[in-house]
Amino acid sequence: KVIWTLLVTILGYASSLPVGDDSICTAEELAKYSIIFTGKWSQTAFPKQYPLYRPPAQWSSMLGVTHSSDYSMWKKNEYASNGVRDFAEKGEAWVLMKEIEEAGEKIQSVHGIFSAPAISSGTGQTSTELEAHPRHPLVSFVVRIVPSPDWFVGIDSLNLCEGDHWTEEVSVDLFPYDAGTDSGFTFSSPNFATIPQDTVTEITCSSPSHPANSFYYPKLKILPPIAQVTMVKLKKNQLGLSAPFINPPAKSNEVIDSVL
């Protein structure tokens, strides 16, 4: 009986502990970052069915959040929320913002929401600032690929805290994801709801394995990154200034003609 009571006590204590890497963040109180999103969706890089008009290739606004491991905006191989569905399909942010707000109120898992303006072409940059907290060191965001059935790029729970200090700078290549809510194969496919809903999956050069798929490049091993995001920690004398624009790296982002 004593052992059983002890076991229950230990399990109860363990279940109350925060989950994930953010539980060991002992960095200074707050950190501010500039976040720069760079679109690399050019006709040279992705020539197949590249949208030139009605509408041309472009990016929606960015919607993101800094949070703890108790909150998840989206996850690969899990079902998208109604808010992520609306954002991925139509670029509508209201439901997703409400979901974030409710999560913050119920489980104190959200520190702040951030957004950056849309980009009116497939290539270009947009930026904003975000604030991370030791109890909320994770960053997640989504940007809709326009036009598309329900495709987006984003980050799921990137940890900006490394033990007792904040990461100074991090860059991540971004690749397309399918929200699993619309069954279109091409950028301009008509709305055709996926019933039952599928999970969020990464779109690759061979998956979905169908010649009609706009990202189907069977001779490639991997797709080139369609976008990139860079987060740079701001020094105290930079706080409140607009985020600096980062020149994209010189390395090529093109699909070589011979592999098409």
CSV table of C-alpha atoms in Angstrom, one decimal:
chain,number,residue,atom,x,y,z
A,1,LYS,CA,0.0,0.0,0.0
A,2,VAL,CA,2.9,2.4,0.9
A,3,ILE,CA,4.6,1.6,-2.4
A,4,TRP,CA,1.3,2.2,-4.4
A,5,THR,CA,0.8,5.5,-2.6
A,6,LEU,CA,4.3,6.6,-3.4
A,7,LEU,CA,4.0,5.6,-7.0
A,8,VAL,CA,0.8,7.6,-7.4
A,9,THR,CA,2.4,10.6,-5.8
A,10,ILE,CA,5.4,10.4,-8.1
A,11,LEU,CA,3.2,10.0,-11.2
A,12,GLY,CA,1.1,12.9,-10.1
A,13,TYR,CA,4.1,15.1,-9.7
A,14,ALA,CA,5.6,14.0,-13.1
A,15,SER,CA,2.3,14.7,-14.9
A,16,SER,CA,2.4,18.3,-13.5
A,17,LEU,CA,5.8,19.1,-14.9
A,18,PRO,CA,6.1,21.0,-18.2
A,19,VAL,CA,6.8,18.9,-21.2
A,20,GLY,CA,9.6,19.4,-23.7
A,21,ASP,CA,12.9,21.3,-23.9
A,22,ASP,CA,11.3,24.6,-22.8
A,23,SER,CA,11.2,23.3,-19.2
A,24,ILE,CA,14.9,23.8,-18.9
A,25,CYS,CA,15.2,27.4,-20.2
A,26,THR,CA,17.0,29.5,-17.7
A,27,ALA,CA,17.8,32.4,-20.0
A,28,GLU,CA,17.3,36.1,-19.1
A,29,GLU,CA,13.7,37.3,-18.7
A,30,LEU,CA,12.8,38.2,-22.3
A,31,ALA,CA,14.3,38.2,-25.8
A,32,LYS,CA,13.2,40.1,-28.9
A,33,TYR,CA,13.9,38.9,-32.4
A,34,SER,CA,13.5,40.2,-35.9
A,35,ILE,CA,12.0,37.5,-38.1
A,36,ILE,CA,12.6,37.7,-41.8
A,37,PHE,CA,10.6,35.6,-44.2
A,38,THR,CA,12.1,35.2,-47.7
A,39,GLY,CA,10.0,33.8,-50.6
A,40,LYS,CA,12.0,31.7,-53.1
A,41,TRP,CA,9.1,30.6,-55.2
A,42,SER,CA,10.3,31.7,-58.7
A,43,GLN,CA,9.3,30.4,-62.1
A,44,THR,CA,13.0,29.4,-62.6
A,45,ALA,CA,13.1,27.4,-59.4
A,46,PHE,CA,9.6,25.8,-59.8
A,47,PRO,CA,8.7,25.9,-63.5
A,48,LYS,CA,5.9,23.4,-63.5
A,49,GLN,CA,2.4,25.1,-63.6
A,50,TYR,CA,3.9,28.2,-62.1
A,51,PRO,CA,1.0,30.7,-61.5
A,52,LEU,CA,1.5,33.8,-63.6
A,53,TYR,CA,-2.0,35.4,-63.3
A,54,ARG,CA,-5.4,35.1,-61.7
A,55,PRO,CA,-3.7,35.2,-59.2
A,56,PRO,CA,0.0,35.2,-59.7
A,57,ALA,CA,2.3,33.4,-57.3
A,58,GLN,CA,2.4,35.1,-54.0
A,59,TRP,CA,2.5,34.7,-50.2
A,60,SER,CA,-0.2,35.4,-47.6
A,61,SER,CA,0.6,37.4,-44.4
A,62,MET,CA,2.5,35.5,-41.7
A,63,LEU,CA,0.7,34.5,-38.5
A,64,GLY,CA,2.8,33.2,-35.7
A,65,VAL,CA,2.9,32.7,-31.9
A,66,THR,CA,5.5,32.3,-29.2
A,67,HIS,CA,4.4,29.6,-26.8
A,68,SER,CA,5.3,26.7,-24.5
A,69,SER,CA,5.1,23.0,-25.3
A,70,ASP,CA,1.5,22.9,-24.0
A,71,TYR,CA,0.4,24.6,-27.2
A,72,SER,CA,0.6,23.4,-30.8
A,73,MET,CA,-0.4,25.5,-33.8
A,74,TRP,CA,0.2,22.6,-36.3
A,75,LYS,CA,2.1,19.4,-36.5
A,76,LYS,CA,3.2,17.2,-39.3
A,77,ASN,CA,1.2,13.9,-39.4
A,78,GLU,CA,-1.6,15.3,-37.2
A,79,TYR,CA,-4.9,16.8,-38.1
A,80,ALA,CA,-5.0,20.6,-38.8
A,81,SER,CA,-7.3,22.6,-36.6
A,82,ASN,CA,-10.3,24.5,-38.0
A,83,GLY,CA,-8.2,27.7,-37.7
A,84,VAL,CA,-5.2,26.2,-39.7
A,85,ARG,CA,-7.7,24.9,-42.3
A,86,ASP,CA,-9.2,28.3,-42.8
A,87,PHE,CA,-5.8,29.9,-43.0
A,88,ALA,CA,-4.3,27.3,-45.4
A,89,GLU,CA,-7.4,27.3,-47.7
A,90,LYS,CA,-8.4,30.9,-47.7
A,91,GLY,CA,-5.9,32.9,-45.8
A,92,GLU,CA,-8.5,33.8,-43.2
A,93,ALA,CA,-6.9,34.2,-39.7
A,94,TRP,CA,-9.9,34.9,-37.4
A,95,VAL,CA,-10.5,31.3,-36.3
A,96,LEU,CA,-6.8,30.6,-35.8
A,97,MET,CA,-6.3,33.8,-33.8
A,98,LYS,CA,-9.3,32.8,-31.6
A,99,GLU,CA,-7.8,29.3,-31.1
A,100,ILE,CA,-4.5,30.9,-30.0
A,101,GLU,CA,-6.3,33.3,-27.6
A,102,GLU,CA,-8.3,30.5,-26.0
A,103,ALA,CA,-5.2,28.3,-25.5
A,104,GLY,CA,-3.5,31.3,-23.9
A,105,GLU,CA,-6.4,31.9,-21.5
A,106,LYS,CA,-7.0,28.2,-20.6
A,107,ILE,CA,-3.5,26.8,-20.1
A,108,GLN,CA,-1.3,30.0,-20.1
A,109,SER,CA,0.7,28.5,-22.9
A,110,VAL,CA,1.0,31.5,-25.2
A,111,HIS,CA,3.2,34.5,-24.7
A,112,GLY,CA,2.4,36.6,-27.8
A,113,ILE,CA,1.0,36.6,-31.4
A,114,PHE,CA,3.0,38.2,-34.3
A,115,SER,CA,2.2,38.9,-37.9
A,116,ALA,CA,4.0,40.1,-41.0
A,117,PRO,CA,2.6,41.6,-44.2
A,118,ALA,CA,1.9,39.5,-47.3
A,119,ILE,CA,4.3,39.4,-50.3
A,120,SER,CA,2.7,40.1,-53.6
A,121,SER,CA,5.0,37.9,-55.6
A,122,GLY,CA,6.6,34.4,-55.2
A,123,THR,CA,9.9,36.0,-54.3
A,124,GLY,CA,10.6,38.8,-51.9
A,125,GLN,CA,10.8,39.5,-48.1
A,126,THR,CA,8.6,40.4,-45.3
A,127,SER,CA,9.5,40.9,-41.6
A,128,THR,CA,8.3,41.7,-38.1
A,129,GLU,CA,9.5,41.3,-34.5
A,130,LEU,CA,8.6,38.7,-31.9
A,131,GLU,CA,9.1,38.4,-28.2
A,132,ALA,CA,10.1,35.1,-26.5
A,133,HIS,CA,9.9,34.4,-22.8
A,134,PRO,CA,11.7,31.7,-20.8
A,135,ARG,CA,8.4,29.8,-20.2
A,136,HIS,CA,7.4,30.4,-23.8
A,137,PRO,CA,10.6,30.0,-25.9
A,138,LEU,CA,9.0,28.1,-28.8
A,139,VAL,CA,8.0,29.7,-32.1
A,140,SER,CA,5.4,28.5,-34.6
A,141,PHE,CA,4.0,30.2,-37.7
A,142,VAL,CA,2.1,29.6,-40.9
A,143,VAL,CA,2.2,31.4,-44.3
A,144,ARG,CA,-0.2,30.3,-47.0
A,145,ILE,CA,1.0,29.5,-50.5
A,146,VAL,CA,-1.2,31.6,-52.9
A,147,PRO,CA,-2.8,30.2,-55.1
A,148,SER,CA,-3.2,26.7,-53.8
A,149,PRO,CA,-5.8,24.3,-52.5
A,150,ASP,CA,-4.6,24.2,-48.8
A,151,TRP,CA,-0.8,24.4,-49.0
A,152,PHE,CA,1.4,26.4,-46.7
A,153,VAL,CA,4.9,26.7,-45.2
A,154,GLY,CA,5.7,27.2,-41.6
A,155,ILE,CA,7.6,26.2,-38.5
A,156,ASP,CA,6.3,24.0,-35.7
A,157,SER,CA,7.7,24.7,-32.2
A,158,LEU,CA,11.2,25.9,-32.9
A,159,ASN,CA,13.0,26.4,-29.6
A,160,LEU,CA,14.9,29.7,-29.4
A,161,CYS,CA,16.4,29.0,-25.9
A,162,GLU,CA,19.6,27.0,-25.3
A,163,GLY,CA,19.8,26.4,-21.6
A,164,ASP,CA,20.8,29.7,-20.0
A,165,HIS,CA,20.9,31.8,-23.1
A,166,TRP,CA,19.0,32.7,-26.2
A,167,THR,CA,20.0,31.7,-29.7
A,168,GLU,CA,21.6,34.6,-31.5
A,169,GLU,CA,20.5,33.7,-35.0
A,170,VAL,CA,18.8,30.8,-36.8
A,171,SER,CA,17.8,30.2,-40.4
A,172,VAL,CA,15.5,27.5,-41.6
A,173,ASP,CA,14.8,26.4,-45.1
A,174,LEU,CA,11.0,25.9,-45.7
A,175,PHE,CA,9.2,23.3,-47.8
A,176,PRO,CA,5.5,23.1,-48.8
A,177,TYR,CA,2.9,21.3,-46.6
A,178,ASP,CA,-0.6,20.1,-47.4
A,179,ALA,CA,-3.1,20.8,-44.6
A,180,GLY,CA,-5.1,17.7,-45.5
A,181,THR,CA,-8.4,19.5,-45.9
A,182,ASP,CA,-8.6,20.0,-49.7
A,183,SER,CA,-8.0,17.4,-52.3
A,184,GLY,CA,-6.7,19.6,-55.2
A,185,PHE,CA,-3.5,18.6,-57.0
A,186,THR,CA,-2.6,21.9,-58.6
A,187,PHE,CA,-2.1,25.5,-57.6
A,188,SER,CA,-5.3,26.5,-59.3
A,189,SER,CA,-7.5,23.4,-58.4
A,190,PRO,CA,-11.1,24.2,-57.6
A,191,ASN,CA,-12.2,23.7,-54.0
A,192,PHE,CA,-12.8,20.0,-53.3
A,193,ALA,CA,-13.0,19.2,-49.6
A,194,THR,CA,-11.1,16.1,-48.3
A,195,ILE,CA,-13.6,13.9,-46.6
A,196,PRO,CA,-12.7,12.5,-44.2
A,197,GLN,CA,-10.0,15.0,-43.4
A,198,ASP,CA,-6.4,13.9,-43.8
A,199,THR,CA,-3.4,14.8,-41.6
A,200,VAL,CA,-0.9,17.5,-42.4
A,201,THR,CA,1.8,16.1,-44.8
A,202,GLU,CA,4.9,17.4,-46.4
A,203,ILE,CA,4.7,17.8,-50.2
A,204,THR,CA,7.8,16.5,-51.9
A,205,CYS,CA,9.1,16.0,-55.4
A,206,SER,CA,7.5,12.5,-55.4
A,207,SER,CA,4.6,12.8,-53.0
A,208,PRO,CA,1.8,13.0,-53.8
A,209,SER,CA,2.9,10.6,-56.5
A,210,HIS,CA,0.8,11.9,-59.3
A,211,PRO,CA,1.9,13.6,-62.5
A,212,ALA,CA,-0.8,16.3,-62.1
A,213,ASN,CA,0.7,17.5,-58.8
A,214,SER,CA,2.3,20.9,-59.2
A,215,PHE,CA,5.3,20.0,-57.1
A,216,TYR,CA,5.9,16.6,-58.9
A,217,TYR,CA,9.5,16.5,-60.1
A,218,PRO,CA,10.2,12.8,-60.2
A,219,LYS,CA,13.9,13.2,-61.4
A,220,LEU,CA,14.8,15.2,-58.3
A,221,LYS,CA,15.8,13.8,-55.0
A,222,ILE,CA,14.4,16.7,-53.0
A,223,LEU,CA,12.7,19.9,-53.8
A,224,PRO,CA,14.7,23.1,-53.5
A,225,PRO,CA,13.4,25.2,-50.5
A,226,ILE,CA,10.4,27.3,-51.5
A,227,ALA,CA,11.1,29.9,-48.8
A,228,GLN,CA,13.5,30.6,-45.9
A,229,VAL,CA,13.0,32.2,-42.5
A,230,THR,CA,15.7,33.9,-40.4
A,231,MET,CA,15.4,35.0,-36.8
A,232,VAL,CA,18.0,37.4,-35.4
A,233,LYS,CA,18.1,38.3,-31.7
A,234,LEU,CA,17.9,42.1,-31.2
A,235,LYS,CA,20.4,43.8,-28.9
A,236,LYS,CA,18.9,46.1,-26.3
A,237,ASN,CA,19.8,49.2,-28.3
A,238,GLN,CA,17.9,47.8,-31.3
A,239,LEU,CA,14.6,47.2,-29.6
A,240,GLY,CA,11.8,49.0,-31.2
A,241,LEU,CA,13.6,49.4,-34.5
A,242,SER,CA,12.3,47.8,-37.7
A,243,ALA,CA,13.7,44.4,-38.5
A,244,PRO,CA,16.7,44.5,-40.8
A,245,PHE,CA,16.4,42.8,-44.2
A,246,ILE,CA,18.7,39.9,-44.8
A,247,ASN,CA,20.2,39.3,-48.2
A,248,PRO,CA,19.3,35.8,-49.3
A,249,PRO,CA,22.3,33.5,-49.7
A,250,ALA,CA,23.9,33.4,-53.1
A,251,LYS,CA,23.5,29.6,-53.5
A,252,SER,CA,21.3,28.6,-56.4
A,253,ASN,CA,17.6,27.7,-55.8
A,254,GLU,CA,16.9,26.5,-59.3
A,255,VAL,CA,15.6,23.3,-60.6
A,256,ILE,CA,18.0,22.3,-63.4
A,257,ASP,CA,16.3,21.9,-66.7
A,258,SER,CA,17.8,18.4,-67.3
A,259,VAL,CA,16.0,16.9,-64.3
A,260,LEU,CA,12.5,18.0,-65.4
